mmCIF file with all atom_site columns, C-alpha atoms in Angstrom:
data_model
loop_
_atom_site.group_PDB
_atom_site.id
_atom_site.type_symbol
_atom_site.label_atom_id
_atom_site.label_alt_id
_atom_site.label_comp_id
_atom_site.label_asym_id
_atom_site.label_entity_id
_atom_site.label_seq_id
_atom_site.pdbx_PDB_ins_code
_atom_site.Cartn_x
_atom_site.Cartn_y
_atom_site.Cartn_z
_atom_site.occupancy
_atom_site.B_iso_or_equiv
_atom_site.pdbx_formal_charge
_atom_site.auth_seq_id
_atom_site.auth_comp_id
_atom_site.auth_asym_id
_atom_site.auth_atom_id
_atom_site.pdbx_PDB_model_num
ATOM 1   C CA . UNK A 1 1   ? -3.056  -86.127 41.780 1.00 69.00 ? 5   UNK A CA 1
ATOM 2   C CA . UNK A 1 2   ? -5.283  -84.524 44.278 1.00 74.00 ? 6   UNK A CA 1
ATOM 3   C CA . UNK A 1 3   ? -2.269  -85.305 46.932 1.00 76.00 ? 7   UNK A CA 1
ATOM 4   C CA . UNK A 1 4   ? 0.230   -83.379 45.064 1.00 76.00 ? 8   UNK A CA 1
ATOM 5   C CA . UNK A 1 5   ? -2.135  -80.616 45.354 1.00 76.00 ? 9   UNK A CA 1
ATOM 6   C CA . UNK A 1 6   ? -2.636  -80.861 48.950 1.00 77.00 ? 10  UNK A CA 1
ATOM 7   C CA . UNK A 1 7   ? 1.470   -81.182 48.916 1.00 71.00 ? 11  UNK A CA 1
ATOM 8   C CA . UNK A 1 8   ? 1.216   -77.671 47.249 1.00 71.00 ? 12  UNK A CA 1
ATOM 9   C CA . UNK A 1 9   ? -0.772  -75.839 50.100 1.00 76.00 ? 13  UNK A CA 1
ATOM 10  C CA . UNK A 1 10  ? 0.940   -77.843 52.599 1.00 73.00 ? 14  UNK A CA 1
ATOM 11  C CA . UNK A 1 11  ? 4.404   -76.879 51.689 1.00 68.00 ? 15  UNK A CA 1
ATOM 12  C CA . UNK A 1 12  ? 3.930   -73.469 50.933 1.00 69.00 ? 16  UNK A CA 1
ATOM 13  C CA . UNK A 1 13  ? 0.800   -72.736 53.395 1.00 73.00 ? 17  UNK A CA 1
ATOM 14  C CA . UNK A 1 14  ? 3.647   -69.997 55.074 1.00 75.00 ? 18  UNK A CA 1
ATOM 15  C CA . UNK A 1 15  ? 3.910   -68.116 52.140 1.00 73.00 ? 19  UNK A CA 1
ATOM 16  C CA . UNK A 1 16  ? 0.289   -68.367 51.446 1.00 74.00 ? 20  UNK A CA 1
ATOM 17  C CA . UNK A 1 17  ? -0.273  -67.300 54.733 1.00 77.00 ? 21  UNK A CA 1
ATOM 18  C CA . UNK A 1 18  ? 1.893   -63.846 54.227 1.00 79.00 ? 22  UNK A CA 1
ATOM 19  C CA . UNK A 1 19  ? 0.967   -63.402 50.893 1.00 74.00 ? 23  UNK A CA 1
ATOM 20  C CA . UNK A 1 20  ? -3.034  -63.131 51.515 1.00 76.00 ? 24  UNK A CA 1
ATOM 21  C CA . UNK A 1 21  ? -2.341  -60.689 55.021 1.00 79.00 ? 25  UNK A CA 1
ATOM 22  C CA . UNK A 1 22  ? -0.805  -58.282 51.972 1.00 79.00 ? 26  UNK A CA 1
ATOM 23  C CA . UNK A 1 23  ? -3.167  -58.493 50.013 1.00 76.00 ? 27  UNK A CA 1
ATOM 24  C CA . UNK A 1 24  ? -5.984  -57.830 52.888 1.00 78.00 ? 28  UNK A CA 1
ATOM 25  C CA . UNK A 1 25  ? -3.334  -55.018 53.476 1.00 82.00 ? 29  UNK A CA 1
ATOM 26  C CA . UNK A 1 26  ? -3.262  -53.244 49.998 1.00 78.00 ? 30  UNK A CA 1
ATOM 27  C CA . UNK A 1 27  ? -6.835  -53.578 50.196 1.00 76.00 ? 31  UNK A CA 1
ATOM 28  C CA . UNK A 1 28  ? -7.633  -51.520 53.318 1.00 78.00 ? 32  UNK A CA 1
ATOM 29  C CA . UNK A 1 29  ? -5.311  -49.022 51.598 1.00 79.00 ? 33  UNK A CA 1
ATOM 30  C CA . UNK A 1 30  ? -7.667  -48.841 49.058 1.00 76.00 ? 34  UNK A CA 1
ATOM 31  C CA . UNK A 1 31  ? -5.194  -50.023 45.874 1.00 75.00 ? 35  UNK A CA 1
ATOM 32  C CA . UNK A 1 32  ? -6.873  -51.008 42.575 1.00 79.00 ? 36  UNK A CA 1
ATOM 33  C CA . UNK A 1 33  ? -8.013  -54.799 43.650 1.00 79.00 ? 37  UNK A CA 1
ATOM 34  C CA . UNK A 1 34  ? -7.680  -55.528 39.592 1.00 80.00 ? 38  UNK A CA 1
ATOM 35  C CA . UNK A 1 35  ? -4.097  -54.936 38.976 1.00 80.00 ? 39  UNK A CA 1
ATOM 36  C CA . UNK A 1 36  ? -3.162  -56.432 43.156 1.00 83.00 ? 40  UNK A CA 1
ATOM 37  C CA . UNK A 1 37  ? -5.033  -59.210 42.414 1.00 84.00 ? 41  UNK A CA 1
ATOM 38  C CA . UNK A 1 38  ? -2.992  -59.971 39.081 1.00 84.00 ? 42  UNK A CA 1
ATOM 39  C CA . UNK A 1 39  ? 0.534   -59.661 40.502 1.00 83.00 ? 43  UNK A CA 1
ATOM 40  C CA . UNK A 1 40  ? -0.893  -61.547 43.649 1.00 83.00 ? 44  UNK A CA 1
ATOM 41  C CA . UNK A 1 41  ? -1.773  -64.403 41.662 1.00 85.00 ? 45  UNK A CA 1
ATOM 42  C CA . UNK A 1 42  ? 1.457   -64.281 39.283 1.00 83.00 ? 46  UNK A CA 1
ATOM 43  C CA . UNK A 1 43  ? 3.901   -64.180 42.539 1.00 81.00 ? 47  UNK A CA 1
ATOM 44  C CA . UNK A 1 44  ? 1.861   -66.871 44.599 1.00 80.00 ? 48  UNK A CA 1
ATOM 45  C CA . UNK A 1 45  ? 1.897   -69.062 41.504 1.00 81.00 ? 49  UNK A CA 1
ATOM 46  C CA . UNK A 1 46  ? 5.478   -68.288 40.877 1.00 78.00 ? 50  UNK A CA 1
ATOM 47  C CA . UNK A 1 47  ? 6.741   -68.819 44.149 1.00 76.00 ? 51  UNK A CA 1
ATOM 48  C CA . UNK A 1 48  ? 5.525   -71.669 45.043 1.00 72.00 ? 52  UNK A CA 1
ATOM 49  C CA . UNK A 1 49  ? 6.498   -73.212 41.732 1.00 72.00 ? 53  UNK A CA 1
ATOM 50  C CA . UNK A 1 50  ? 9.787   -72.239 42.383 1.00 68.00 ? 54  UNK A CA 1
ATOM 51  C CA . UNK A 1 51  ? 10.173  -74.345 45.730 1.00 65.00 ? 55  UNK A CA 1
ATOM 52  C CA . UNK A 1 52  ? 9.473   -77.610 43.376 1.00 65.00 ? 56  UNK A CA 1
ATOM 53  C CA . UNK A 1 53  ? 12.827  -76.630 41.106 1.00 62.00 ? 57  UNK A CA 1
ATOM 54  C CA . UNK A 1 54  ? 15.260  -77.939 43.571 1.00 62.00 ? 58  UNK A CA 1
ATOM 55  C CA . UNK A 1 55  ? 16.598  -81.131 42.080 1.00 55.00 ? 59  UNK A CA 1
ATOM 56  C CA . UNK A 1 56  ? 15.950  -83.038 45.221 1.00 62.00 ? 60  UNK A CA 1
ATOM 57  C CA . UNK A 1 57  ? 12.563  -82.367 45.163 1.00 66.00 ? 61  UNK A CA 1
ATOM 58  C CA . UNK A 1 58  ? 12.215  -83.325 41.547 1.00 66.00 ? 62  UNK A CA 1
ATOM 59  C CA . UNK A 1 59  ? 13.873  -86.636 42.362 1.00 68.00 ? 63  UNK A CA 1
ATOM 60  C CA . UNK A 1 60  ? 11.604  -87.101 45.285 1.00 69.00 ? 64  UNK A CA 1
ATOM 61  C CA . UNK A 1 61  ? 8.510   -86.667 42.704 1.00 71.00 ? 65  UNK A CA 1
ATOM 62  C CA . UNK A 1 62  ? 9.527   -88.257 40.283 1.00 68.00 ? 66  UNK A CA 1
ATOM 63  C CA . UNK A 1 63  ? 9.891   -91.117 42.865 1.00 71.00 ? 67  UNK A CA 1
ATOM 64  C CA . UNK A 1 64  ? 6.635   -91.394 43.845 1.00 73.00 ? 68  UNK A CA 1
ATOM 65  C CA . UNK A 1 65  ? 3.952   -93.116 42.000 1.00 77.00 ? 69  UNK A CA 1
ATOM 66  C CA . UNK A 1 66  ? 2.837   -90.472 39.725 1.00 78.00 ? 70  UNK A CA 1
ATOM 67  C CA . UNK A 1 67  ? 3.574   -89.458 36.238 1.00 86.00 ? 71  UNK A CA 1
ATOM 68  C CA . UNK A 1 68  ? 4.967   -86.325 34.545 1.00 86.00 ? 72  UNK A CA 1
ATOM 69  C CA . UNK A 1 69  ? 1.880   -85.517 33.090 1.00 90.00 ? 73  UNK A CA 1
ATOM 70  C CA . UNK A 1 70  ? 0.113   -85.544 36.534 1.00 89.00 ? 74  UNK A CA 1
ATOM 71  C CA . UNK A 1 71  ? 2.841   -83.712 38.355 1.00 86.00 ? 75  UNK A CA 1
ATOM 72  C CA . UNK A 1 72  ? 2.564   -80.796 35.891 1.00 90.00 ? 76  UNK A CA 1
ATOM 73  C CA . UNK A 1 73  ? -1.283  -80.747 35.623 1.00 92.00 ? 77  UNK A CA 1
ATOM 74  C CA . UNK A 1 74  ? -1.113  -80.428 39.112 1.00 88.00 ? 78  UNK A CA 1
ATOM 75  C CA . UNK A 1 75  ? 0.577   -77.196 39.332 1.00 88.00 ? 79  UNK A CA 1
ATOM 76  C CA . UNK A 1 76  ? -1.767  -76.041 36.569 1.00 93.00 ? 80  UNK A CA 1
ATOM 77  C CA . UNK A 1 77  ? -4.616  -77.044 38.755 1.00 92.00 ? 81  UNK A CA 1
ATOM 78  C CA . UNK A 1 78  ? -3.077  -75.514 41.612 1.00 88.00 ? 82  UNK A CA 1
ATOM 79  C CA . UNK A 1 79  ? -2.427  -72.220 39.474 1.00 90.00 ? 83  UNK A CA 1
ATOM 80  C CA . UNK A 1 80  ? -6.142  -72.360 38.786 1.00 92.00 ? 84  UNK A CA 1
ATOM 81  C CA . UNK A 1 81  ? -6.910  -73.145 42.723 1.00 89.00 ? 85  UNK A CA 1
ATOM 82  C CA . UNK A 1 82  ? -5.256  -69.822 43.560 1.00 87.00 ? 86  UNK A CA 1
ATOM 83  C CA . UNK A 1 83  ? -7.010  -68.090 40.580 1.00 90.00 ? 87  UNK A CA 1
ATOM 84  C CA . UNK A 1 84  ? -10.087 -68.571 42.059 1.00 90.00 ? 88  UNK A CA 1
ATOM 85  C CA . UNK A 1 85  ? -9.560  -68.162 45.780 1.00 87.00 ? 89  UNK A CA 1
ATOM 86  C CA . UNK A 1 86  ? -7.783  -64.542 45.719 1.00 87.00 ? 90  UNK A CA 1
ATOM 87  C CA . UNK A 1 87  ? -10.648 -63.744 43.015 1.00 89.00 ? 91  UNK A CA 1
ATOM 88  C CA . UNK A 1 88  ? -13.520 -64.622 45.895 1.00 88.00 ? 92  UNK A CA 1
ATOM 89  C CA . UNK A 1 89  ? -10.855 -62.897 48.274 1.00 84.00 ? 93  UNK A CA 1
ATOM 90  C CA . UNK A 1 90  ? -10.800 -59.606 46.465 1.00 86.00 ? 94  UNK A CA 1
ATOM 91  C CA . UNK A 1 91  ? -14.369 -59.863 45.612 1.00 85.00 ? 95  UNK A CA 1
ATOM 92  C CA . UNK A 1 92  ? -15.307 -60.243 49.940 1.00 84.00 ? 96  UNK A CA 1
ATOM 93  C CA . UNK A 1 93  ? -12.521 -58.029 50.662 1.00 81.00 ? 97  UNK A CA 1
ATOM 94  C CA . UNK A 1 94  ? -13.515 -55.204 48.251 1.00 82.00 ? 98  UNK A CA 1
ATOM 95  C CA . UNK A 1 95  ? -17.555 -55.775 49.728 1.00 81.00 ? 99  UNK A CA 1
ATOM 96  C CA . UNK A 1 96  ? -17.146 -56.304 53.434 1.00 80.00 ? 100 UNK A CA 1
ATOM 97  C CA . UNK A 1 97  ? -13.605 -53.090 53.258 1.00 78.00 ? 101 UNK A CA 1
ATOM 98  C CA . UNK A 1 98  ? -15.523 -50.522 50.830 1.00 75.00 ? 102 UNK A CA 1
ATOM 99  C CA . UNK A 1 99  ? -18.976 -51.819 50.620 1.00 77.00 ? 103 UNK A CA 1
ATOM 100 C CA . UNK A 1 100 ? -18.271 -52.118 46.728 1.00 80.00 ? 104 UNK A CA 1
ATOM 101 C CA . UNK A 1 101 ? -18.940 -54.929 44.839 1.00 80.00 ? 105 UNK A CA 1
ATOM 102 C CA . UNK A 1 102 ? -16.273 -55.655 42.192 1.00 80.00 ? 106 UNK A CA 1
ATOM 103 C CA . UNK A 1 103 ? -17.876 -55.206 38.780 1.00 81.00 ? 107 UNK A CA 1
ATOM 104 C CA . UNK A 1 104 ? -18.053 -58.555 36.947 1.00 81.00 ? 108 UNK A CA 1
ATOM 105 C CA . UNK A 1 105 ? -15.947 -57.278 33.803 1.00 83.00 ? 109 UNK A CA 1
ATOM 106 C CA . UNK A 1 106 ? -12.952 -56.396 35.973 1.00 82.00 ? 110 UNK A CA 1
ATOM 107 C CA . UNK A 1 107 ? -12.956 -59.502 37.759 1.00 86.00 ? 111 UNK A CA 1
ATOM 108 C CA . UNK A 1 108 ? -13.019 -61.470 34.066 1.00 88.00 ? 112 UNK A CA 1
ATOM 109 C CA . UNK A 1 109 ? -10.661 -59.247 33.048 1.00 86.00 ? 113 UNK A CA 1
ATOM 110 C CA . UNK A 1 110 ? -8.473  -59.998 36.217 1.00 87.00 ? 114 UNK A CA 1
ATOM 111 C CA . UNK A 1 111 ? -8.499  -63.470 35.731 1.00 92.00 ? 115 UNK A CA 1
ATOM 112 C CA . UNK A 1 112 ? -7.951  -63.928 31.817 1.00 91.00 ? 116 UNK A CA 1
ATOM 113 C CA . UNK A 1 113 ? -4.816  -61.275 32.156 1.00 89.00 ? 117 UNK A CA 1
ATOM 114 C CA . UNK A 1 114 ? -3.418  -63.724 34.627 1.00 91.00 ? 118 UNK A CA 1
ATOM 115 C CA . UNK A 1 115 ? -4.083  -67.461 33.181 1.00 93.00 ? 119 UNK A CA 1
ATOM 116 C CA . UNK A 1 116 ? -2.775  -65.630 29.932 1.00 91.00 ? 120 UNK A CA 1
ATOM 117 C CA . UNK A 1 117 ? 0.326   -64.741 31.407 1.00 90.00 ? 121 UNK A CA 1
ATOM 118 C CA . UNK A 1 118 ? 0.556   -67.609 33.286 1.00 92.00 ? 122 UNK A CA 1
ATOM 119 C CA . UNK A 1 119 ? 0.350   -69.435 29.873 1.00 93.00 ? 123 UNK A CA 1
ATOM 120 C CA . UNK A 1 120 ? 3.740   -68.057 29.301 1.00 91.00 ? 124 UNK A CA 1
ATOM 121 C CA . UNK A 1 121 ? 5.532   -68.124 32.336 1.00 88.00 ? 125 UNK A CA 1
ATOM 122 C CA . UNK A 1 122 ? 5.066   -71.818 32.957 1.00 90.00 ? 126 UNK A CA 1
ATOM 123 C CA . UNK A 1 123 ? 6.443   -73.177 29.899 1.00 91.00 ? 127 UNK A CA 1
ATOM 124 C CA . UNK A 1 124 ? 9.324   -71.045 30.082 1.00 88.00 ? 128 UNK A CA 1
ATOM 125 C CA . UNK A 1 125 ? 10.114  -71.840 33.603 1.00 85.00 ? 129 UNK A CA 1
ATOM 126 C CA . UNK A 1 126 ? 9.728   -75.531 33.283 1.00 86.00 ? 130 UNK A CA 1
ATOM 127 C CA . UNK A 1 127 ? 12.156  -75.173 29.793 1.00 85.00 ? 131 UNK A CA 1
ATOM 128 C CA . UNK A 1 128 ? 14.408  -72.648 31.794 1.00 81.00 ? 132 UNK A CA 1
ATOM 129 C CA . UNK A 1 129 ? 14.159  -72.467 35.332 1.00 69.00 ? 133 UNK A CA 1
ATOM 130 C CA . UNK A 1 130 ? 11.565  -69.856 36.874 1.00 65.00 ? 134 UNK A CA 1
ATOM 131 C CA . UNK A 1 131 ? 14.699  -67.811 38.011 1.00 67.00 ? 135 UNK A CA 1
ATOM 132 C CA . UNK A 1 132 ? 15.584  -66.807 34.634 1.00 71.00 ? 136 UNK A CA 1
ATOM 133 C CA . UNK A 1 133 ? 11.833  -65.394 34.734 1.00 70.00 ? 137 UNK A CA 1
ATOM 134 C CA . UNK A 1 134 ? 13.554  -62.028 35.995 1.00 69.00 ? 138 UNK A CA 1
ATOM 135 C CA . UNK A 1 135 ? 15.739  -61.684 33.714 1.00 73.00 ? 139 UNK A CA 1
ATOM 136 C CA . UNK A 1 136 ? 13.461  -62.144 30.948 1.00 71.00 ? 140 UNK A CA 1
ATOM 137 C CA . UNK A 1 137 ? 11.147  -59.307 32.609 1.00 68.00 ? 141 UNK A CA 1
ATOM 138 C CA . UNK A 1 138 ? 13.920  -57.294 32.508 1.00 69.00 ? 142 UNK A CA 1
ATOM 139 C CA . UNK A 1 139 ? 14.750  -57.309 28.844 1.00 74.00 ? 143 UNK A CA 1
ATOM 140 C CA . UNK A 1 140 ? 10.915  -57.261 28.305 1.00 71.00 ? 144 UNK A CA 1
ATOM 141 C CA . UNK A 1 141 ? 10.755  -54.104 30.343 1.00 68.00 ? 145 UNK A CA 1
ATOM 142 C CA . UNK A 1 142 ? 13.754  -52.728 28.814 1.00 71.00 ? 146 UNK A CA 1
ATOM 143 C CA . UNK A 1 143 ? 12.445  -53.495 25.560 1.00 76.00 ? 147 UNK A CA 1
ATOM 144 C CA . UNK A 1 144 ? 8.843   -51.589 26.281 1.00 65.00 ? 148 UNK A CA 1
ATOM 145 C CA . UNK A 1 145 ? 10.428  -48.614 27.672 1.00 69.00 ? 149 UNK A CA 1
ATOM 146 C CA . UNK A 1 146 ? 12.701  -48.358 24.642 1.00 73.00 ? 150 UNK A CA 1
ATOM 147 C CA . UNK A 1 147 ? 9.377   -48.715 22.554 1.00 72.00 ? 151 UNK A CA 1
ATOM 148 C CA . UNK A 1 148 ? 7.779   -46.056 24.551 1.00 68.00 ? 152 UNK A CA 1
ATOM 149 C CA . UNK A 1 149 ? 10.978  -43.551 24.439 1.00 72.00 ? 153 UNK A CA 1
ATOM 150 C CA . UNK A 1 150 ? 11.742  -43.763 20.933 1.00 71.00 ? 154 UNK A CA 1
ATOM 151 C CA . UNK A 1 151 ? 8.702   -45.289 18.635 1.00 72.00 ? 155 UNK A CA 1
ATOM 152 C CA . UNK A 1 152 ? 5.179   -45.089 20.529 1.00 75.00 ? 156 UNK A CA 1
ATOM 153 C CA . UNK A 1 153 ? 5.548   -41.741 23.180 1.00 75.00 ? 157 UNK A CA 1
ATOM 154 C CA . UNK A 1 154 ? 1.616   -42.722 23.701 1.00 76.00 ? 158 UNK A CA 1
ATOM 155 C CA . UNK A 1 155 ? 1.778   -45.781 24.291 1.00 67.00 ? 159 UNK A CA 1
ATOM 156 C CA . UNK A 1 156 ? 0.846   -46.266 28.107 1.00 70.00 ? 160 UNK A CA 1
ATOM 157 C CA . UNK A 1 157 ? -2.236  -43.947 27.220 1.00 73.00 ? 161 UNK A CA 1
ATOM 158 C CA . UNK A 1 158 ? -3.441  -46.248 24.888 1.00 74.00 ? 162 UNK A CA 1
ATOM 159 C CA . UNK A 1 159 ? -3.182  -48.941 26.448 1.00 68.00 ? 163 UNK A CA 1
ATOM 160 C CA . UNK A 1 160 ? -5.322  -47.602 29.225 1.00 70.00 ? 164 UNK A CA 1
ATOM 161 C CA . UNK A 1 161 ? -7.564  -46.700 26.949 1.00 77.00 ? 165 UNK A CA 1
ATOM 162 C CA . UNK A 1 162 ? -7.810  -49.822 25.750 1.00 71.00 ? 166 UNK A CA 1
ATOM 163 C CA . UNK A 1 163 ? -8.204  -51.678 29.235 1.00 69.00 ? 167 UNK A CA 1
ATOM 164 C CA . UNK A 1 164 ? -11.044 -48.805 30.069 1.00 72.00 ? 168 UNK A CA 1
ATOM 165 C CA . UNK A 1 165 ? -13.058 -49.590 27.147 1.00 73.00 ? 169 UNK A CA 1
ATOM 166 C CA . UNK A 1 166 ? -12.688 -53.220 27.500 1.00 69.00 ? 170 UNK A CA 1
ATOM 167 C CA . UNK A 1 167 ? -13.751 -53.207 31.135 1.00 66.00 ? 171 UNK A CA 1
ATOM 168 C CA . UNK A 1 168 ? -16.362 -50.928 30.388 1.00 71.00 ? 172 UNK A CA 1
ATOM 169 C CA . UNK A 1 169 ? -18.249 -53.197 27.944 1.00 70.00 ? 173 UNK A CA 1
ATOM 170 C CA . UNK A 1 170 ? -21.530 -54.366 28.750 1.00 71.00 ? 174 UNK A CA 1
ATOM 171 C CA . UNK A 1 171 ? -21.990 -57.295 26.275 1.00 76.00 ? 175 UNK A CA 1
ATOM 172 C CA . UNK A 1 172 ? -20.689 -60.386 26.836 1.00 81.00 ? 176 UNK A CA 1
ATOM 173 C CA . UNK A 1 173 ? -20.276 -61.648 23.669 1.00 83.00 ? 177 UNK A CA 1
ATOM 174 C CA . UNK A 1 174 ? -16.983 -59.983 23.393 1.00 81.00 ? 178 UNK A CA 1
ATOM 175 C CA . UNK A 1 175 ? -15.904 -61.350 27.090 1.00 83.00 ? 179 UNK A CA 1
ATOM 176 C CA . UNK A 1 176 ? -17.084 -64.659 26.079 1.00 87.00 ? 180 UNK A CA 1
ATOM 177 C CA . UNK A 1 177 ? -14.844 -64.425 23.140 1.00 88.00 ? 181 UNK A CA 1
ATOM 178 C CA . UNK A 1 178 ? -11.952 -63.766 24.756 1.00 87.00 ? 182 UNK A CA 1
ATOM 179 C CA . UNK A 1 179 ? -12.571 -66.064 27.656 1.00 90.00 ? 183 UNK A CA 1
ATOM 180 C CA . UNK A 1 180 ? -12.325 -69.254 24.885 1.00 94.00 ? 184 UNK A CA 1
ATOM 181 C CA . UNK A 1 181 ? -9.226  -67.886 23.098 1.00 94.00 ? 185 UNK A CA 1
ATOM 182 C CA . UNK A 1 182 ? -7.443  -67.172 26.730 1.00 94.00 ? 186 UNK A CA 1
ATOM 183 C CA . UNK A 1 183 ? -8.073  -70.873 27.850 1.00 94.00 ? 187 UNK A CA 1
ATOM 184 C CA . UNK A 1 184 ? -7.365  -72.074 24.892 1.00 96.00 ? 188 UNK A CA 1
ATOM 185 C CA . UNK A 1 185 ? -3.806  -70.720 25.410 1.00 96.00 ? 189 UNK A CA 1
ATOM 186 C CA . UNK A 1 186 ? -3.999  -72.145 28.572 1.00 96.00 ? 190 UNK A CA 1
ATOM 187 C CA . UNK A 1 187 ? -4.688  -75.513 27.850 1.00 96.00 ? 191 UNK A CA 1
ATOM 188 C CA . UNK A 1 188 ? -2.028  -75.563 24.832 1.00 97.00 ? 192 UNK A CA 1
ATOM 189 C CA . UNK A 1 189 ? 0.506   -73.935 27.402 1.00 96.00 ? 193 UNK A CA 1
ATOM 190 C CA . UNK A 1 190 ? -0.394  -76.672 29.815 1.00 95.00 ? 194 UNK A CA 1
ATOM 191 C CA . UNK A 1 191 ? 0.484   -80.115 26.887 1.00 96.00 ? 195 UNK A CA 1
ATOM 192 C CA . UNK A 1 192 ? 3.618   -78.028 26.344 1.00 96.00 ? 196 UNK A CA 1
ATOM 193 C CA . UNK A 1 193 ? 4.286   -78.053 29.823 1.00 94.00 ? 197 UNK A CA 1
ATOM 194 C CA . UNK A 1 194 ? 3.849   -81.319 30.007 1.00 93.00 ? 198 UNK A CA 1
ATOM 195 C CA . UNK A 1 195 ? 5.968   -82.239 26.949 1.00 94.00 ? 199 UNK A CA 1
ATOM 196 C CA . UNK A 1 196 ? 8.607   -80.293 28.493 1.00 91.00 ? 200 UNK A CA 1
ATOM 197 C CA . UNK A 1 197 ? 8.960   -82.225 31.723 1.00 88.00 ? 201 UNK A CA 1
ATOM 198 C CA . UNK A 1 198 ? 8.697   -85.099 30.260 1.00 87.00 ? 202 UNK A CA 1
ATOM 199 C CA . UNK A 1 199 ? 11.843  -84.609 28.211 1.00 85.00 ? 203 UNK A CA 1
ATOM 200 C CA . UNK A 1 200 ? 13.541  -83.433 31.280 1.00 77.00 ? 204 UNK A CA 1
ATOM 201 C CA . UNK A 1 201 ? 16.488  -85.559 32.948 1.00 69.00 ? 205 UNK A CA 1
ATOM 202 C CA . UNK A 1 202 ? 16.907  -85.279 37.059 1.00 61.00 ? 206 UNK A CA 1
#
């Protein structure tokens, strides 16, 4: 499994490449390294998931001596793989850039917000297609800004509310909580994933 890993960076190192000069660059503009870091690691995950949709390269996989189940955990690996490294990335970038260190409850914050939505957008893409991913952020989007207009007018405030009081804890009892539930989604997303594929025909 560890080779179709390597595969992973190896085939997409270009886009890995561009991707992380971006994010150096949205640093040194001084952007909130929370909320880059979680649309860094949902495109980067995304894109080069989408690469492995072709049906030649699924027929080329499933060629090769592995199974289903390892070809998905894999990418779930890999997902975790890039977690981690544009984590450490904002973390040196944020230190050695603006001589801050990232506070340790945005960075868990950071990385739960994006396994958790991860947890959803695999699935889906594997049952769909990650190009139907727009679409569905569309109608999402649509659907929020619809719930904004007409039901919840304060909506967006609360929410920020909500993130600022969460990130502001200082226990981590609550972190911790939310931490298990979040990769517990994670891991149930990932045997669905896997179920999924399996079922698939190339």
């Amino acid at each position: 499994m560890l080779q179709l890993i390597r595969k992973d960076f190896m085939l997409h190192r270009n886009i890995l490449v561009i991707l992380l000069g971006v994010l150096i660059i949205y640093l040194v503009l001084g952007a909130p390294p929370i909320w880059v870091g979680l649309v860094f690691i949902l495109v980067l995950s995304m894109s080069t998931f989408g690469n492995d949709e072709k049906t030649t390269i699924n027929l080329f996989l499933n060629s090769l001596p592995f199974t289903r189940k390892e070809i998905v955990s894999s990418k779930y690996l890999s997902v975790l793989i890039y977690t981690v490294a544009i984590t450490i990335l904002l973390f040196l970038g944020s230190l050695l850039i603006h001589g801050r260190i990232m506070e340790w409850q945005g960075i868990v914050f950071m990385t739960m917000l994006s396994l958790l939505s991860l947890s959803f957008m695999l699935p889906f893409a594997y049952r769909f297609a990650s190009k139907y991913l727009m679409i569905a952020s569309l109608v999402l989007f649509a659907a929020y800004f619809a719930v904004v207009n007409v039901f919840i007018p304060n909506l967006n405030d609360i929410i920020r509310e909500a993130v600022g009081t969460l990130v502001s804890l200082q226990s981590t009892i609550p972190y911790l909580m939310v931490c298990a539930v979040v990769l517990s989604i994670f891991a149930l997303s990932w045997v669905l994933s896997i179920r999924i594929y399996e079922k698939k025909v190339f």
